[in-house]
Amino acid sequence: MIADFESRAQRTRAGYVPDGDAELSEWGKERVAIPASEWFPHTSIPAVVDERVVAGRTFIVHPEVAVGEDPVRQAGEMLQFYGPRTVEELRRLLPFDDIDRVLSDLVDAESLVRGPLVADDERIHLCDADNLETLIRFQRAAARPVFEARPATDFAPYLARWHQFGGTRSPERIGDAVDRLRGYSAPVAYWLDDALLPRLSDGALDGLEVEGVRWRGTSAETVMIGFEDDLDLLPRLETGDAPAPEGDLANDHHAALFRDPRARYTFNQLLDESGEAPETFNAAFWDAIWRGRIAADSFSVLAAGRDRSFRFEDVASPRSAMARQSGQAYASRRHLRTRMRAKAMAVSRGWPGTWYRVPDRASASDAIERLEENKDRSRILLDRYGVVTREAANREGGALRWAALFPALRVMELSGEVVSGLFFEAFSGPQFALPQAVRQLERLNTADATFWVSALDPVSPCGLSLRIEGLPQRRLGNHLGYFEGELAVVSESFARRLTIHLDVDDPALDALLPNLARICAARKRLTTETINGEPARSSPYLTALSRHLATVSDHKGVYLESRF
């Protein structure tokens, strides 16, 4: 038990070893002084780290650490990486003089616990107080039945349960859904069409701002949602040397347009203040949005932007409307003029809503603050997945990538906030889970999991390199349908290619295919070219499709149209 604990605390356990000189250097600083015998096998010591001989023993020390400057504090920090040790062992371990006084001071401060702490060993040991609590917790956990790892194919059904798919819209359920999705970065179209529907049965983003939910740009036509404190934890996009479009906003002079950095302004107010041509200003305006430098109070502007491809247009112009409709003809020019006059009366020039400048956020000033911030970021992923793996963290990327969060997760494991183990097969490295997620896994019945989800959703297994056969690429327009825990339907490129793992007369089709009708209603028409790799126009699955959609065939394929 003690050896297992120390392999985690000292990061010698497989998957825990720091990666690269930068991590190893920081690790040397954290450990204060590492006995040379405890350095990682087959791992070179970074050039920036020193090897020092103290009291006849060799230690690995970061040059910023002044060993002996404060022996009591430094000894306490070193002992945070060990289990119980005898005084004789500690004399060999610690690079200080007068070890007895140092240990006595730590015991008096209640940083160390002294006593017969090791089973079947009558000798007196000393142990860091927090570490002793961790060891007791590990001992209790070891007495519980061993958890049997789930196959990787259970990951999506588990997550569907974790995200409470199939709920109905209410303020409480909105809060639960946002807790799972906060800080998640995805295309605007995903948020508008796919994010909330499986969770709330109503996919509309309207009204989320009333619950305190905000959005912020992360890259081109991509945003994340969350509460203000969550979004502040995730640094905005930095584009390095990439040239910015012309215009004040993109060149970081946009702050001058917000005369009061705490006030809200309309698009037209900012446009007038800039003095730019509307088209030029609009390009810089949206570039600043995607960089996370400005945002709006409402989600409705995202829908308006998507409808107009985020371009500035005079909405009263029939030519603009025709371009937005991508050449789709209206019944007559008279109908077009009537439609556009009505729309021009309802929509003003520019963009709706009020806009604010996202304040700059100061970076953490020291290692302790950085660790606490990474704990909070880890909690975002733990809320999202319940079980955090290397693959899931790296799929998120940025400030949520595995290398950035692993040290915090390791500390959270030792404090008892999370547990580690093998919860799912096929993932690499350690897995960290919330205790309530483990309890849910123990009770999981995948037969209850029937759902439809975007390939971009965090519930989707796409992009995790799990080698699950038949998964589509993780991109917009691809969807997966699960029936009773099994992957049953894959729709790619908005149903251009369908793969159906069910018999043509399976009743499960009627549980999943209505989701295509919903997509069709939003896009007016879907074109299906192949079903299970064969031409769609001769597929036996057309009968099932026709129960939910109007189907029209020609020599190119099958057209699916909504009946509503």
Coordinates of C-alpha atoms in Angstrom, one line a residue:
M1 CA 0.0 0.0 0.0
I2 CA 2.8 2.4 0.9
A3 CA 4.8 1.6 -2.2
D4 CA 1.7 2.1 -4.4
F5 CA 1.0 5.5 -2.8
E6 CA 4.6 6.6 -3.3
S7 CA 4.6 5.5 -6.9
R8 CA 1.8 7.9 -7.5
A9 CA 3.1 10.7 -5.3
Q10 CA 6.6 10.5 -6.7
R11 CA 5.3 9.9 -10.3
T12 CA 7.3 6.7 -10.9
R13 CA 4.1 4.8 -11.7
A14 CA 3.6 4.0 -15.4
G15 CA 1.9 6.9 -17.1
Y16 CA 2.7 9.3 -14.3
V17 CA 6.3 10.1 -15.3
P18 CA 6.9 13.8 -16.4
D19 CA 7.3 14.2 -20.1
G20 CA 10.1 16.4 -21.5
D21 CA 12.7 18.7 -20.0
A22 CA 10.2 21.4 -19.0
E23 CA 8.0 19.1 -17.0
L24 CA 11.1 17.4 -15.4
S25 CA 12.5 20.8 -14.5
E26 CA 9.3 21.9 -12.8
W27 CA 9.1 18.5 -11.1
G28 CA 12.6 19.1 -9.6
K29 CA 11.4 22.4 -8.3
E30 CA 8.3 20.9 -6.7
R31 CA 10.3 18.1 -5.0
V32 CA 12.8 20.6 -3.5
A33 CA 15.6 18.0 -3.4
I34 CA 15.4 14.5 -5.0
P35 CA 17.7 11.8 -3.9
A36 CA 19.6 10.7 -7.0
S37 CA 18.5 7.1 -6.4
E38 CA 14.9 8.2 -6.8
W39 CA 15.3 9.7 -10.3
F40 CA 13.3 8.2 -13.1
P41 CA 15.0 5.1 -14.7
H42 CA 16.0 5.6 -18.3
T43 CA 15.3 9.3 -18.1
S44 CA 18.0 12.0 -18.6
I45 CA 18.3 14.7 -16.0
P46 CA 17.6 18.1 -17.7
A47 CA 20.6 20.4 -18.2
V48 CA 18.9 23.2 -16.2
V49 CA 18.7 20.9 -13.1
D50 CA 21.8 20.5 -10.9
E51 CA 23.3 17.5 -9.1
R52 CA 24.5 18.5 -5.7
V53 CA 26.3 16.6 -3.0
V54 CA 24.9 17.4 0.4
A55 CA 26.2 15.6 3.5
G56 CA 27.9 13.0 1.3
R57 CA 24.7 12.2 -0.6
T58 CA 23.8 13.2 -4.2
F59 CA 20.6 15.2 -4.7
I60 CA 18.9 16.6 -7.9
V61 CA 18.0 20.2 -7.2
H62 CA 16.5 23.0 -9.4
P63 CA 18.8 26.0 -9.4
E64 CA 16.0 28.2 -8.1
V65 CA 15.9 26.1 -4.9
A66 CA 18.2 27.2 -2.1
V67 CA 18.5 24.0 -0.1
G68 CA 18.9 24.7 3.7
E69 CA 17.4 28.2 3.5
D70 CA 14.4 27.1 5.6
P71 CA 15.0 23.5 6.7
V72 CA 11.6 23.0 8.5
R73 CA 9.5 24.3 5.6
Q74 CA 11.6 22.4 3.0
A75 CA 11.6 19.2 4.9
G76 CA 7.8 19.4 5.2
E77 CA 7.5 19.9 1.4
M78 CA 9.8 17.0 0.7
L79 CA 7.9 14.6 3.0
Q80 CA 4.7 15.3 1.1
F81 CA 6.0 12.7 -1.4
Y82 CA 6.6 9.9 1.0
G83 CA 4.7 7.5 3.2
P84 CA 5.7 6.6 6.8
R85 CA 9.4 6.6 7.5
T86 CA 11.5 5.9 10.6
V87 CA 13.8 8.6 11.9
E88 CA 16.8 6.7 10.7
E89 CA 15.4 6.6 7.2
L90 CA 14.6 10.3 7.3
R91 CA 18.2 11.1 8.4
R92 CA 19.4 9.5 5.1
L93 CA 16.6 11.1 3.1
L94 CA 16.7 14.7 4.1
P95 CA 19.6 17.0 3.1
F96 CA 19.6 19.0 6.4
D97 CA 21.6 19.3 9.6
D98 CA 19.9 18.7 13.0
I99 CA 17.2 16.4 11.6
D100 CA 15.8 15.6 15.0
R101 CA 15.0 19.3 15.6
V102 CA 13.4 19.7 12.2
L103 CA 11.2 16.6 12.7
S104 CA 10.3 17.7 16.2
D105 CA 9.1 21.1 14.9
L106 CA 7.0 19.5 12.1
V107 CA 5.4 17.2 14.7
D108 CA 4.6 20.1 17.0
A109 CA 3.1 21.9 14.0
E110 CA 1.0 18.8 13.4
S111 CA 2.4 18.6 9.8
L112 CA 3.8 15.2 10.7
V113 CA 2.1 12.3 12.6
R114 CA 4.4 10.2 14.8
G115 CA 3.6 6.6 16.0
P116 CA 3.4 2.9 15.1
L117 CA 1.8 3.6 11.8
V118 CA 2.8 0.5 9.8
A119 CA 1.1 -2.8 10.2
D120 CA 3.2 -5.7 11.5
D121 CA 6.0 -3.2 12.4
E122 CA 6.4 -2.0 16.0
R123 CA 8.9 0.7 15.1
I124 CA 7.9 4.4 15.4
H125 CA 7.3 6.0 12.0
L126 CA 6.7 9.6 11.0
C127 CA 4.3 10.5 8.1
D128 CA 2.9 13.7 6.5
A129 CA -0.5 14.1 8.1
D130 CA -2.3 14.5 4.7
N131 CA -0.5 11.5 3.3
L132 CA -1.6 9.3 6.2
E133 CA -5.2 10.2 5.5
T134 CA -4.7 9.3 1.9
L135 CA -3.1 6.0 2.8
I136 CA -6.1 5.1 5.1
R137 CA -8.4 6.0 2.2
F138 CA -6.4 3.8 -0.2
Q139 CA -6.6 1.0 2.4
R140 CA -10.4 1.2 2.6
A141 CA -10.7 1.3 -1.2
A142 CA -8.5 -1.8 -1.6
A143 CA -10.9 -3.7 0.7
R144 CA -13.8 -3.0 -1.8
P145 CA -14.5 -5.4 -4.7
V146 CA -12.3 -4.9 -7.7
F147 CA -13.9 -2.8 -10.5
E148 CA -14.1 -4.7 -13.8
A149 CA -13.2 -2.4 -16.6
R150 CA -15.9 -1.7 -19.2
P151 CA -15.3 -2.1 -22.9
A152 CA -14.6 1.0 -24.9
T153 CA -17.9 0.6 -26.7
D154 CA -19.7 1.3 -23.4
F155 CA -18.1 4.8 -23.2
A156 CA -20.8 6.6 -25.2
P157 CA -23.7 4.9 -23.5
Y158 CA -22.2 5.7 -20.2
L159 CA -21.7 9.3 -21.2
A160 CA -25.3 9.6 -22.4
R161 CA -26.4 8.5 -19.0
W162 CA -23.9 10.9 -17.3
H163 CA -25.3 13.8 -19.4
Q164 CA -28.8 12.8 -18.6
F165 CA -30.0 12.4 -22.2
G166 CA -33.7 12.5 -22.7
G167 CA -34.5 15.2 -20.1
T168 CA -37.1 17.9 -20.5
R169 CA -36.4 21.6 -20.5
S170 CA -36.5 23.4 -17.1
P171 CA -34.2 25.9 -15.3
E172 CA -32.7 23.0 -13.3
R173 CA -32.1 20.8 -16.3
I174 CA -30.6 23.8 -18.2
G175 CA -28.1 24.2 -15.4
D176 CA -27.3 20.5 -15.4
A177 CA -26.7 20.5 -19.2
V178 CA -24.5 23.6 -19.0
D179 CA -22.5 22.0 -16.2
R180 CA -21.6 19.2 -18.5
L181 CA -20.9 21.4 -21.5
R182 CA -19.2 24.4 -19.9
G183 CA -15.9 25.3 -21.6
Y184 CA -16.6 22.9 -24.5
S185 CA -15.5 24.5 -27.9
A186 CA -17.5 23.6 -31.0
P187 CA -18.8 25.2 -34.2
V188 CA -21.7 27.6 -33.9
A189 CA -23.8 25.2 -36.0
Y190 CA -23.4 22.5 -33.4
W191 CA -24.6 24.7 -30.6
L192 CA -27.6 25.9 -32.7
D193 CA -28.7 22.5 -34.0
D194 CA -27.2 19.6 -32.0
A195 CA -26.0 20.5 -28.5
L196 CA -29.1 20.8 -26.4
L197 CA -31.7 18.6 -28.2
P198 CA -30.6 15.2 -26.8
R199 CA -30.3 16.7 -23.3
L200 CA -33.4 18.9 -23.1
S201 CA -35.7 17.7 -25.9
D202 CA -35.7 21.3 -27.0
G203 CA -32.5 22.5 -28.8
A204 CA -33.2 26.3 -28.6
L205 CA -30.4 28.4 -27.1
D206 CA -32.7 31.3 -26.6
G207 CA -33.1 32.1 -23.0
L208 CA -29.9 30.5 -21.7
E209 CA -28.5 34.0 -20.9
V210 CA -31.3 34.4 -18.4
E211 CA -29.7 31.5 -16.5
G212 CA -26.4 33.3 -16.5
V213 CA -24.9 31.3 -19.4
R214 CA -22.5 33.1 -21.7
W215 CA -20.7 32.3 -24.9
R216 CA -17.2 33.2 -26.1
G217 CA -15.4 32.8 -29.4
T218 CA -12.5 30.3 -29.5
S219 CA -11.7 30.2 -33.3
A220 CA -13.3 30.9 -36.6
E221 CA -17.1 30.3 -36.3
T222 CA -16.4 28.3 -33.1
V223 CA -17.5 29.2 -29.6
M224 CA -17.6 27.7 -26.1
I225 CA -20.4 28.2 -23.6
G226 CA -20.4 28.4 -19.8
F227 CA -20.7 30.6 -16.8
E228 CA -18.5 33.7 -16.7
D229 CA -16.0 32.2 -14.2
D230 CA -15.7 29.0 -16.3
L231 CA -14.9 31.0 -19.5
D232 CA -12.3 33.1 -17.7
L233 CA -10.4 29.9 -16.8
L234 CA -9.9 29.1 -20.5
P235 CA -7.5 31.4 -22.3
R236 CA -8.7 32.9 -25.5
L237 CA -7.2 32.2 -28.9
E238 CA -3.8 33.7 -29.6
T239 CA -2.9 33.6 -33.3
G240 CA 0.8 34.4 -33.0
D241 CA 2.3 35.8 -36.2
A242 CA -0.9 35.3 -38.3
P243 CA -1.8 38.6 -39.9
A244 CA -5.1 40.1 -38.8
P245 CA -7.7 41.5 -41.1
E246 CA -7.7 45.3 -41.6
G247 CA -9.7 47.2 -39.1
D248 CA -9.4 48.5 -35.5
L249 CA -11.0 45.4 -33.9
A250 CA -8.7 42.9 -35.4
N251 CA -5.6 45.0 -34.7
D252 CA -6.4 45.0 -31.0
H253 CA -7.3 48.7 -30.9
H254 CA -10.9 47.7 -30.4
A255 CA -10.7 48.7 -26.8
A256 CA -10.9 52.3 -27.8
L257 CA -14.3 51.7 -29.4
F258 CA -15.7 50.6 -26.0
R259 CA -15.4 54.0 -24.3
D260 CA -16.6 52.4 -21.1
P261 CA -15.1 48.9 -20.9
R262 CA -18.0 47.8 -18.6
A263 CA -20.8 49.1 -20.8
R264 CA -22.8 47.4 -23.6
Y265 CA -22.9 48.8 -27.1
T266 CA -24.9 48.1 -30.3
F267 CA -23.2 47.0 -33.5
N268 CA -24.2 50.3 -35.1
Q269 CA -22.7 52.4 -32.3
L270 CA -19.4 50.6 -32.6
L271 CA -19.5 50.9 -36.4
D272 CA -20.1 54.6 -36.2
E273 CA -17.3 55.0 -33.7
S274 CA -14.8 53.2 -35.9
G275 CA -15.3 55.3 -39.0
E276 CA -14.6 52.2 -41.1
A277 CA -16.5 51.1 -44.2
P278 CA -19.2 48.7 -43.0
E279 CA -17.8 45.6 -44.8
T280 CA -14.2 46.3 -43.5
F281 CA -15.4 46.9 -40.0
N282 CA -17.7 43.8 -40.0
A283 CA -14.7 41.5 -41.0
A284 CA -12.7 42.9 -38.1
F285 CA -15.7 42.7 -35.8
W286 CA -16.2 39.0 -36.3
D287 CA -12.5 38.3 -36.2
A288 CA -12.4 39.9 -32.7
I289 CA -15.4 37.8 -31.7
W290 CA -13.7 34.5 -32.8
R291 CA -10.6 35.6 -30.9
G292 CA -12.7 35.9 -27.7
R293 CA -12.1 39.6 -27.4
I294 CA -15.7 40.8 -27.6
A295 CA -19.0 39.0 -27.1
A296 CA -22.8 39.6 -26.9
D297 CA -25.3 39.1 -24.1
S298 CA -27.6 37.1 -26.3
F299 CA -27.3 33.8 -28.2
S300 CA -29.7 35.0 -30.9
V301 CA -26.8 36.8 -32.6
L302 CA -25.2 33.5 -33.3
A303 CA -28.2 32.3 -35.3
A304 CA -28.4 35.6 -37.1
G305 CA -24.7 35.3 -38.0
R306 CA -25.0 31.8 -39.2
D307 CA -28.0 32.7 -41.4
R308 CA -26.0 35.5 -43.1
S309 CA -22.6 33.6 -43.1
F310 CA -21.4 36.3 -40.7
R311 CA -21.3 38.8 -43.6
F312 CA -22.4 42.4 -43.4
E313 CA -25.4 43.0 -45.8
D314 CA -28.1 45.4 -46.3
V315 CA -31.0 43.1 -45.4
A316 CA -33.3 45.2 -47.6
S317 CA -31.4 44.3 -50.7
P318 CA -33.0 41.5 -52.8
R319 CA -29.5 40.6 -54.2
S320 CA -28.3 39.9 -50.7
A321 CA -31.2 37.7 -49.9
M322 CA -30.7 35.7 -53.1
A323 CA -27.1 35.2 -52.3
R324 CA -28.0 33.9 -48.8
Q325 CA -30.4 31.5 -50.4
S326 CA -27.6 30.1 -52.5
G327 CA -29.5 30.4 -55.7
Q328 CA -32.8 28.9 -54.5
A329 CA -35.5 30.5 -56.7
Y330 CA -38.7 31.9 -55.3
A331 CA -42.0 31.5 -56.9
S332 CA -41.8 35.0 -58.4
R333 CA -39.9 38.3 -58.1
R334 CA -43.1 39.8 -56.7
H335 CA -43.0 37.3 -53.9
L336 CA -39.3 38.0 -53.3
R337 CA -39.9 41.8 -53.1
T338 CA -42.8 41.3 -50.7
R339 CA -40.7 38.9 -48.5
M340 CA -37.7 41.2 -48.3
R341 CA -39.8 44.3 -47.5
A342 CA -41.3 42.5 -44.6
K343 CA -37.9 41.3 -43.4
A344 CA -36.4 44.8 -43.8
M345 CA -39.0 46.1 -41.5
A346 CA -38.2 43.5 -38.8
V347 CA -34.4 43.5 -39.0
S348 CA -32.2 46.6 -38.7
R349 CA -28.9 47.0 -40.6
G350 CA -26.0 45.2 -38.8
W351 CA -26.2 42.7 -36.0
P352 CA -28.8 42.4 -33.1
G353 CA -28.0 42.5 -29.4
T354 CA -25.6 44.5 -27.3
W355 CA -21.9 43.8 -27.2
Y356 CA -19.2 44.1 -24.5
R357 CA -15.5 43.9 -24.4
V358 CA -14.1 40.7 -22.7
P359 CA -11.8 41.9 -20.0
D360 CA -8.2 40.8 -20.1
R361 CA -7.5 38.2 -17.4
A362 CA -4.2 38.2 -15.4
S363 CA -2.3 35.0 -15.5
A364 CA -1.6 33.1 -12.4
S365 CA 1.4 34.6 -10.6
D366 CA 2.9 31.5 -9.0
A367 CA 3.0 27.7 -9.0
I368 CA 0.3 27.4 -6.3
E369 CA -2.2 29.6 -8.2
R370 CA -1.4 27.7 -11.5
L371 CA -2.1 24.4 -9.7
E372 CA -5.4 25.7 -8.3
E373 CA -6.5 27.0 -11.7
N374 CA -5.6 23.6 -13.3
K375 CA -7.7 21.9 -10.6
D376 CA -10.6 24.0 -11.6
R377 CA -10.0 23.2 -15.3
S378 CA -9.8 19.5 -14.3
R379 CA -13.2 19.8 -12.6
I380 CA -14.6 21.1 -15.9
L381 CA -13.5 17.9 -17.6
L382 CA -14.6 15.8 -14.6
D383 CA -18.1 17.3 -14.8
R384 CA -18.1 16.6 -18.5
Y385 CA -16.9 13.0 -18.6
G386 CA -17.0 11.7 -15.0
V387 CA -14.0 9.7 -16.0
V388 CA -11.1 11.7 -17.5
T389 CA -8.7 10.0 -19.8
R390 CA -5.7 11.2 -21.8
E391 CA -7.6 10.8 -25.1
A392 CA -10.6 12.8 -23.9
A393 CA -8.5 15.6 -22.5
N394 CA -6.4 15.8 -25.7
R395 CA -9.5 15.9 -27.8
E396 CA -10.5 19.0 -25.9
G397 CA -7.0 20.5 -26.3
G398 CA -5.8 24.0 -25.3
A399 CA -5.8 24.6 -21.6
L400 CA -7.6 21.3 -21.0
R401 CA -5.0 19.1 -22.7
W402 CA -3.7 16.1 -20.7
A403 CA -0.2 17.4 -20.1
A404 CA -1.5 20.6 -18.6
L405 CA -4.0 18.9 -16.3
F406 CA -2.2 15.7 -15.2
P407 CA -0.3 17.3 -12.3
A408 CA -3.5 18.7 -10.9
L409 CA -5.4 15.4 -11.4
R410 CA -2.6 13.6 -9.5
V411 CA -2.9 16.0 -6.6
M412 CA -6.7 15.7 -6.6
E413 CA -6.2 11.9 -6.5
L414 CA -4.0 12.1 -3.4
S415 CA -6.5 14.4 -1.7
G416 CA -9.4 12.0 -2.4
E417 CA -11.3 14.3 -4.7
V418 CA -10.9 11.7 -7.6
V419 CA -9.9 8.1 -7.8
S420 CA -7.7 6.5 -10.4
G421 CA -8.1 3.1 -12.0
L422 CA -8.9 1.2 -15.1
F423 CA -12.5 2.1 -15.8
F424 CA -12.6 1.6 -19.6
E425 CA -10.5 -0.6 -21.8
A426 CA -8.6 0.8 -24.8
F427 CA -7.6 4.1 -23.3
S428 CA -3.9 4.8 -22.7
G429 CA -2.4 6.0 -19.4
P430 CA -4.1 6.6 -16.0
Q431 CA -7.8 7.3 -15.7
F432 CA -9.2 9.6 -13.1
A433 CA -12.9 9.5 -12.0
L434 CA -15.3 11.2 -9.7
P435 CA -16.5 8.7 -7.0
Q436 CA -20.1 9.3 -8.2
A437 CA -19.1 8.4 -11.7
V438 CA -17.6 5.1 -10.5
R439 CA -20.9 4.4 -8.7
Q440 CA -22.8 5.1 -11.9
L441 CA -20.5 2.8 -13.9
E442 CA -21.1 0.0 -11.4
R443 CA -24.9 0.3 -11.9
L444 CA -24.8 1.1 -15.7
N445 CA -27.3 -0.8 -17.8
T446 CA -26.4 0.0 -21.5
A447 CA -29.7 -1.5 -22.6
D448 CA -31.3 1.8 -21.4
A449 CA -29.2 3.9 -23.8
T450 CA -31.1 4.8 -26.9
F451 CA -30.1 8.2 -28.3
W452 CA -29.0 10.3 -31.3
V453 CA -25.9 12.5 -31.1
S454 CA -23.7 14.6 -33.2
A455 CA -20.2 13.3 -33.9
L456 CA -19.0 16.6 -32.4
D457 CA -20.7 16.1 -29.1
P458 CA -18.5 15.2 -26.1
V459 CA -20.6 12.1 -25.7
S460 CA -19.5 10.8 -29.1
P461 CA -16.6 8.4 -29.2
C462 CA -15.4 10.0 -32.4
G463 CA -11.9 11.5 -32.3
L464 CA -10.7 9.3 -29.3
S465 CA -8.7 6.8 -31.3
L466 CA -10.6 3.9 -29.7
R467 CA -10.5 1.6 -32.8
I468 CA -14.3 1.1 -32.6
E469 CA -15.4 -0.1 -36.0
G470 CA -17.7 2.1 -38.1
L471 CA -17.2 5.4 -36.4
P472 CA -17.5 8.5 -38.7
Q473 CA -15.1 11.4 -38.7
R474 CA -15.6 13.9 -36.0
R475 CA -17.1 16.8 -38.0
L476 CA -20.2 18.8 -38.5
G477 CA -23.0 16.9 -40.3
N478 CA -22.1 13.5 -39.0
H479 CA -24.4 11.8 -36.4
L480 CA -24.6 8.5 -34.5
G481 CA -27.7 6.7 -33.4
Y482 CA -27.5 4.2 -30.5
F483 CA -30.2 1.7 -29.8
E484 CA -30.1 -0.1 -26.4
G485 CA -26.4 0.7 -26.0
E486 CA -25.3 -0.5 -29.5
L487 CA -24.2 1.7 -32.4
A488 CA -27.2 1.2 -34.8
V489 CA -27.1 4.1 -37.4
V490 CA -24.4 6.3 -38.7
S491 CA -25.3 9.3 -40.8
E492 CA -22.5 11.2 -42.6
S493 CA -22.6 14.5 -44.4
F494 CA -26.2 15.2 -43.4
A495 CA -27.4 11.8 -44.4
R496 CA -25.5 11.7 -47.8
R497 CA -24.2 8.3 -46.6
L498 CA -26.1 6.1 -44.2
T499 CA -24.9 3.0 -42.5
I500 CA -27.5 1.0 -40.7
H501 CA -26.6 -1.9 -38.5
L502 CA -30.2 -3.1 -38.1
D503 CA -32.5 -5.4 -40.1
V504 CA -34.9 -3.7 -42.5
D505 CA -37.9 -4.7 -40.4
D506 CA -36.3 -3.9 -37.0
P507 CA -38.6 -1.8 -34.9
A508 CA -35.5 0.1 -33.6
L509 CA -35.4 2.0 -36.9
D510 CA -38.6 3.8 -35.8
A511 CA -36.8 4.9 -32.7
L512 CA -33.9 6.5 -34.6
L513 CA -34.9 7.6 -38.1
P514 CA -37.2 10.4 -36.8
N515 CA -34.0 12.2 -36.0
L516 CA -33.3 12.4 -39.7
A517 CA -36.7 14.0 -40.1
R518 CA -35.6 16.7 -37.6
I519 CA -32.4 17.4 -39.5
C520 CA -34.4 17.5 -42.8
A521 CA -36.8 20.0 -41.4
A522 CA -33.9 22.3 -40.5
R523 CA -32.2 21.9 -43.9
K524 CA -35.4 21.6 -46.1
R525 CA -34.0 18.6 -48.1
L526 CA -31.4 15.9 -47.6
T527 CA -29.7 14.0 -50.4
T528 CA -28.9 10.4 -49.7
E529 CA -26.5 8.7 -52.1
T530 CA -25.7 5.4 -50.4
I531 CA -27.1 3.2 -47.7
N532 CA -24.7 0.6 -46.4
G533 CA -22.4 1.3 -49.3
E534 CA -25.1 0.5 -52.0
P535 CA -27.0 3.0 -54.1
A536 CA -29.8 4.5 -52.0
R537 CA -32.4 4.4 -54.7
S538 CA -32.5 0.6 -54.6
S539 CA -32.1 0.2 -50.8
P540 CA -34.6 -2.0 -48.9
Y541 CA -34.4 0.6 -46.1
L542 CA -36.4 3.2 -48.1
T543 CA -39.6 1.7 -46.7
A544 CA -38.5 2.5 -43.2
L545 CA -37.3 6.0 -44.2
S546 CA -40.6 6.7 -45.9
R547 CA -42.4 6.2 -42.7
H548 CA -40.8 9.4 -41.4
L549 CA -39.9 11.4 -44.5
A550 CA -41.1 12.0 -48.0
T551 CA -38.7 10.1 -50.3
V552 CA -38.1 11.0 -53.9
S553 CA -35.7 8.9 -56.1
D554 CA -33.9 9.7 -59.3
H555 CA -30.8 8.5 -61.1
K556 CA -28.5 10.4 -58.7
G557 CA -29.9 9.2 -55.4
V558 CA -32.7 9.7 -53.0
Y559 CA -34.0 13.0 -51.7
L560 CA -35.5 13.1 -48.3
E561 CA -38.0 15.9 -47.5
S562 CA -39.8 16.9 -44.4
R563 CA -43.5 16.3 -44.3
F564 CA -44.1 19.4 -42.2

